[in-house]
Coordinates of C-alpha atoms in Angstrom, one line a residue:
X1 CA -5.5 38.1 124.2
X2 CA -2.2 39.9 124.9
X3 CA 0.1 37.1 125.7
X4 CA 0.4 33.7 123.9
X5 CA 3.2 31.8 122.2
X6 CA 3.0 33.3 118.7
X7 CA 6.5 32.2 118.0
X8 CA 7.4 28.7 119.1
X9 CA 10.8 28.3 117.7
X10 CA 10.1 25.0 115.8
X11 CA 10.6 26.6 112.3
X12 CA 7.1 25.5 111.1
X13 CA 5.1 28.2 109.2
X14 CA 1.7 29.0 110.7
X15 CA -1.0 31.6 110.5
X16 CA -1.0 33.7 113.6
X17 CA -3.4 36.4 114.8
X18 CA -1.4 38.9 116.9
X19 CA -4.5 40.5 118.2
X20 CA -4.8 44.3 119.0
X21 CA -1.7 46.2 120.0
X22 CA -1.4 48.3 123.2
X23 CA -3.2 51.6 122.8
X24 CA 0.1 53.5 122.8
X25 CA 1.5 51.2 120.0
X26 CA -1.3 51.5 117.5
X27 CA -0.5 53.2 114.2
X28 CA -0.9 55.8 112.9
X29 CA 0.0 57.1 116.3
X30 CA -2.9 58.7 118.2
X31 CA -2.3 61.7 120.5
X32 CA -2.0 60.9 124.2
X33 CA -3.2 64.3 125.4
X34 CA -6.4 63.0 127.0
X35 CA -4.5 60.3 129.0
X36 CA -1.8 62.7 130.2
X37 CA -2.0 63.5 133.9
X38 CA 0.0 66.8 134.5
X39 CA 1.9 66.6 137.9
X40 CA 1.8 69.3 140.5
X41 CA 3.3 72.6 139.2
X42 CA 3.3 71.8 135.5
X43 CA 0.2 73.7 134.7
X44 CA 1.7 76.8 136.4
X45 CA 4.9 76.4 134.4
X46 CA 3.1 76.1 131.1
X47 CA 1.0 79.2 131.8
X48 CA 4.2 81.1 132.8
X49 CA 5.8 80.1 129.5
X50 CA 2.7 81.1 127.5
X51 CA 2.5 84.5 129.3
X52 CA 6.2 85.3 128.9
X53 CA 6.5 83.9 125.4
X54 CA 9.5 81.9 126.6
X55 CA 10.4 78.2 125.9
X56 CA 9.5 75.7 128.5
X57 CA 12.4 73.4 129.4
X58 CA 11.0 70.1 131.0
X59 CA 13.6 67.8 132.7
X60 CA 12.8 64.3 133.8
X61 CA 13.5 60.6 133.4
X62 CA 12.7 58.7 130.2
X63 CA 9.0 57.9 129.8
X64 CA 7.8 60.5 132.4
X65 CA 5.6 62.2 129.9
X66 CA 7.8 65.1 129.0
X67 CA 7.0 65.1 125.3
X68 CA 3.3 64.6 125.9
X69 CA 2.9 68.0 127.7
X70 CA 2.9 69.9 124.4
X71 CA 0.3 67.6 122.9
X72 CA -2.1 68.4 125.6
X73 CA -1.5 72.1 125.5
X74 CA -1.7 72.2 121.7
X75 CA -5.0 70.3 121.8
X76 CA -6.6 72.4 124.6
X77 CA -5.5 75.7 123.1
X78 CA -6.2 74.8 119.4
X79 CA -2.6 75.5 118.3
X80 CA -2.7 73.0 115.5
X81 CA -0.5 70.0 114.8
X82 CA 2.7 69.9 116.9
X83 CA 5.9 70.5 115.0
X84 CA 8.7 68.1 116.1
X85 CA 12.5 68.5 116.1
X86 CA 14.1 65.4 117.5
X87 CA 17.6 66.2 118.6
X88 CA 20.7 64.0 117.9
X89 CA 24.4 64.7 118.2
X90 CA 24.4 65.9 114.6
X91 CA 21.5 68.3 114.8
X92 CA 22.2 71.9 113.8
X93 CA 20.3 75.2 114.0
X94 CA 20.6 75.6 110.3
X95 CA 18.7 72.4 109.5
X96 CA 16.0 73.3 112.0
X97 CA 15.5 76.7 110.3
X98 CA 15.5 75.6 106.6
X99 CA 16.9 73.1 104.2
X100 CA 18.2 74.0 100.8
X101 CA 19.0 71.4 98.1
X102 CA 21.7 73.2 96.2
X103 CA 22.8 70.1 94.3
X104 CA 19.2 69.3 93.2
X105 CA 18.9 72.9 91.8
X106 CA 22.1 72.7 89.9
X107 CA 21.1 69.3 88.5
X108 CA 17.7 70.7 87.4
X109 CA 19.4 73.7 85.7
X110 CA 21.7 71.4 83.8
X111 CA 18.7 69.3 82.6
X112 CA 16.7 72.2 81.5
X113 CA 19.5 74.2 79.9
X114 CA 20.6 77.7 80.3
X115 CA 18.0 79.9 82.0
X116 CA 15.8 76.9 82.9
X117 CA 15.2 75.5 86.3
X118 CA 16.1 78.7 88.0
X119 CA 13.1 78.8 90.4
X120 CA 14.6 78.3 93.8
X121 CA 11.3 77.5 95.6
X122 CA 11.2 73.7 94.9
X123 CA 14.6 73.3 96.5
X124 CA 13.9 75.1 99.7
X125 CA 11.9 73.8 102.7
X126 CA 11.6 75.4 106.2
X127 CA 12.6 73.2 109.1
X128 CA 10.5 72.7 112.2
X129 CA 11.8 75.7 114.0
X130 CA 11.7 77.8 110.8
X131 CA 8.0 76.8 110.3
X132 CA 7.1 77.6 113.9
X133 CA 8.5 81.2 113.4
X134 CA 6.3 81.9 110.4
X135 CA 3.8 84.7 110.9
X136 CA 0.5 83.3 112.1
X137 CA -2.7 84.3 113.8
X138 CA -2.1 81.9 116.7
X139 CA 1.3 80.6 117.9
X140 CA 2.5 77.3 116.6
X141 CA 3.5 74.5 119.0
X142 CA 7.1 73.1 118.6
X143 CA 8.7 70.2 120.5
X144 CA 12.4 70.2 120.7
X145 CA 12.9 66.7 122.0
X146 CA 15.9 65.6 124.1
X147 CA 18.0 68.7 123.7
X148 CA 20.6 67.3 126.1
X149 CA 21.6 64.9 123.3
X150 CA 22.8 67.8 121.1
X151 CA 26.2 69.1 120.3
X152 CA 27.5 71.3 123.1
X153 CA 27.1 74.4 121.0
X154 CA 23.5 74.0 119.9
X155 CA 21.8 75.5 123.0
X156 CA 24.0 78.6 122.7
X157 CA 23.3 78.7 118.9
X158 CA 19.6 78.9 119.6
X159 CA 19.8 82.0 121.8
X160 CA 19.7 84.7 119.2
X161 CA 16.8 83.1 117.2
X162 CA 14.8 82.5 120.3
X163 CA 15.3 86.0 121.5
X164 CA 14.6 87.8 118.3
X165 CA 12.0 85.4 116.8
X166 CA 13.4 85.8 113.3
X167 CA 16.1 84.6 111.0
X168 CA 17.4 85.0 107.5
X169 CA 17.6 82.6 104.6
X170 CA 20.7 83.9 102.8
X171 CA 19.9 82.1 99.5
X172 CA 16.6 84.0 99.4
X173 CA 18.1 87.3 100.5
X174 CA 20.3 87.4 97.4
X175 CA 17.7 85.9 95.0
X176 CA 16.3 88.0 92.2
X177 CA 12.7 87.6 93.3
X178 CA 11.8 89.7 96.4
X179 CA 9.1 87.2 97.5
X180 CA 9.3 83.4 97.3
X181 CA 6.7 81.0 98.6
X182 CA 8.5 78.4 100.6
X183 CA 7.1 75.0 101.8
X184 CA 6.6 74.4 105.5
X185 CA 7.9 71.5 107.6
X186 CA 5.7 68.4 107.6
X187 CA 3.4 69.5 104.7
X188 CA 3.1 71.1 101.2
X189 CA 1.6 74.4 102.3
X190 CA 3.6 77.3 101.0
X191 CA 4.2 80.6 102.7
X192 CA 5.6 83.9 101.3
X193 CA 9.0 84.9 102.5
X194 CA 10.0 88.5 101.6
X195 CA 13.7 89.5 101.2
X196 CA 14.8 86.2 102.7
X197 CA 13.6 87.1 106.2
X198 CA 11.2 85.0 108.4
X199 CA 9.7 87.0 111.3
X200 CA 7.2 85.7 113.7
X201 CA 4.4 87.9 114.9
X202 CA 3.2 85.4 117.5
X203 CA 6.0 83.6 119.3
X204 CA 5.5 79.9 119.2
X205 CA 4.9 77.7 122.3
X206 CA 8.1 75.7 122.5
X207 CA 8.7 72.8 124.8
X208 CA 12.2 71.5 125.1
X209 CA 12.8 68.2 126.9
X210 CA 15.9 67.0 128.7
X211 CA 16.7 63.7 130.4
X212 CA 19.0 65.7 132.8
X213 CA 22.1 64.1 131.3
X214 CA 24.1 67.4 131.0
X215 CA 24.2 71.0 132.2
X216 CA 23.2 74.0 130.1
X217 CA 24.8 77.5 129.9
X218 CA 23.3 80.1 132.2
X219 CA 22.5 82.3 129.3
X220 CA 20.4 79.6 127.8
X221 CA 18.6 78.7 131.0
X222 CA 17.6 82.4 131.9
X223 CA 15.7 82.5 128.6
X224 CA 13.6 79.4 129.5
X225 CA 10.9 78.6 132.1
X226 CA 12.2 75.4 133.8
X227 CA 10.2 72.6 135.2
X228 CA 11.5 69.2 136.6
X229 CA 9.1 66.3 136.5
X230 CA 8.7 64.9 140.1
X231 CA 9.6 61.3 141.0
X232 CA 6.5 59.1 140.4
X233 CA 4.6 58.0 143.4
X234 CA 2.4 54.8 143.6
X235 CA -0.7 57.0 143.4
X236 CA 0.5 59.0 140.3
X237 CA 1.5 55.8 138.6
X238 CA -1.9 54.2 139.3
X239 CA -3.5 57.2 137.7
X240 CA -1.3 56.8 134.6
X241 CA -2.1 53.1 134.3
X242 CA -5.9 53.7 134.7
X243 CA -5.7 56.5 132.1
X244 CA -4.4 54.0 129.5
X245 CA -5.9 50.7 130.6
X246 CA -9.0 49.2 132.0
X247 CA -8.0 47.0 134.9
X248 CA -10.6 44.5 136.1
X249 CA -11.1 44.1 139.9
X250 CA -9.6 40.6 139.7
X251 CA -6.3 42.1 138.6
X252 CA -6.1 45.1 140.7
X253 CA -4.1 43.3 143.4
X254 CA -1.3 42.1 141.1
X255 CA -1.2 45.5 139.4
X256 CA -0.8 47.3 142.8
X257 CA 2.0 44.9 143.7
X258 CA 3.7 45.7 140.3
X259 CA 3.4 49.4 140.9
X260 CA 4.7 49.3 144.5
X261 CA 7.7 47.2 143.3
X262 CA 8.3 49.7 140.6
X263 CA 8.3 52.7 143.0
X264 CA 10.7 50.8 145.3
X265 CA 13.1 50.2 142.5
X266 CA 13.0 53.9 141.6
X267 CA 13.6 54.9 145.2
X268 CA 16.7 52.6 145.0
X269 CA 17.9 54.8 142.1
X270 CA 17.3 52.1 139.5
X271 CA 16.8 53.5 135.9
X272 CA 13.4 52.7 134.8
X273 CA 10.8 54.4 132.5
X274 CA 7.1 54.7 133.1
X275 CA 6.3 53.1 129.7
X276 CA 8.1 50.0 130.9
X277 CA 5.5 49.7 133.7
X278 CA 2.6 50.2 131.3
X279 CA 4.0 47.4 129.0
X280 CA 4.3 45.1 132.0
X281 CA 0.7 45.8 133.2
X282 CA -0.7 45.4 129.7
X283 CA 0.9 41.9 129.2
X284 CA 0.1 40.7 132.7
X285 CA -3.6 41.8 132.9
X286 CA -4.8 40.6 129.5
X287 CA -6.5 37.3 128.6
X288 CA -4.0 34.5 128.4
X289 CA -1.5 36.4 130.5
X290 CA 1.5 34.4 131.7
X291 CA 1.6 33.1 135.3
X292 CA 4.0 31.4 137.6
X293 CA 7.5 31.1 136.3
X294 CA 6.5 32.6 133.0
X295 CA 5.1 35.7 134.7
X296 CA 8.4 36.3 136.6
X297 CA 10.4 35.8 133.4
X298 CA 8.2 38.3 131.5
X299 CA 8.3 40.9 134.3
X300 CA 12.1 40.6 134.5
X301 CA 12.4 41.0 130.8
X302 CA 10.1 44.1 130.4
X303 CA 11.2 45.9 133.6
X304 CA 14.9 45.4 133.0
X305 CA 16.9 48.3 134.2
X306 CA 17.8 50.8 131.4
X307 CA 21.4 51.2 132.5
X308 CA 22.0 47.5 132.1
X309 CA 23.2 46.2 128.8

């Protein structure tokens, strides 16, 4: 059952079985690579990026599957777990390369006395980009998500690192030990870094996503393979819904109506995300789904335009 009055609003405590969540909201999160349907031209763009060892910049509306591209590529090509760098306005290149806890090291030295706590390794960890640039037999997969949310200078700051495939950790370059084993991002595995330099020998497969909310410098764009997600059609949306949910024949008509209405709103330049459609279909096709006035209220609630407060 996907819809029932769990919460009544009468203030009386009760035992409630919330049932199973939607497949895309079960935790720990499961990869969605098997459900992803690449639109026309995306496979070519991915192969061009892989061949040229260039980042792939994917632009599209929210919920169009931009960040799922890399999950499918990493799974098909056995590139391992996807490294993720989620961009905010405060994101910096330095944090993506490595993180050094200088205060923690000073505190440890004070606790252990003169000459103690001098090992720098426990206070260093590579960031997602730094980990992706480690030497490896096969390229790592790195998602740089929503790069258009970054500070204006970040795309330009990335140019040298992405062009050269290497960077320096100054704290290690001047450290007394020539080789230090540094922890990678997202795990406790340690990798030797010699003379403070990290140099890739297999350029990572990098996917950068953008919602199209800003322009990027030409110098940045020419170093990327670019792809724009097409506007969803009724047929492509039907494939997405069928990849995630089993729709019984008795509900195919209402689902088609929901999809067609969604496409019409997109054509009218309303701001909507595909996952909103999935949410609406999930609620309206399960056992105990709302009907009549309740159905209209739920659809309006879930499919509310994103630009509206």
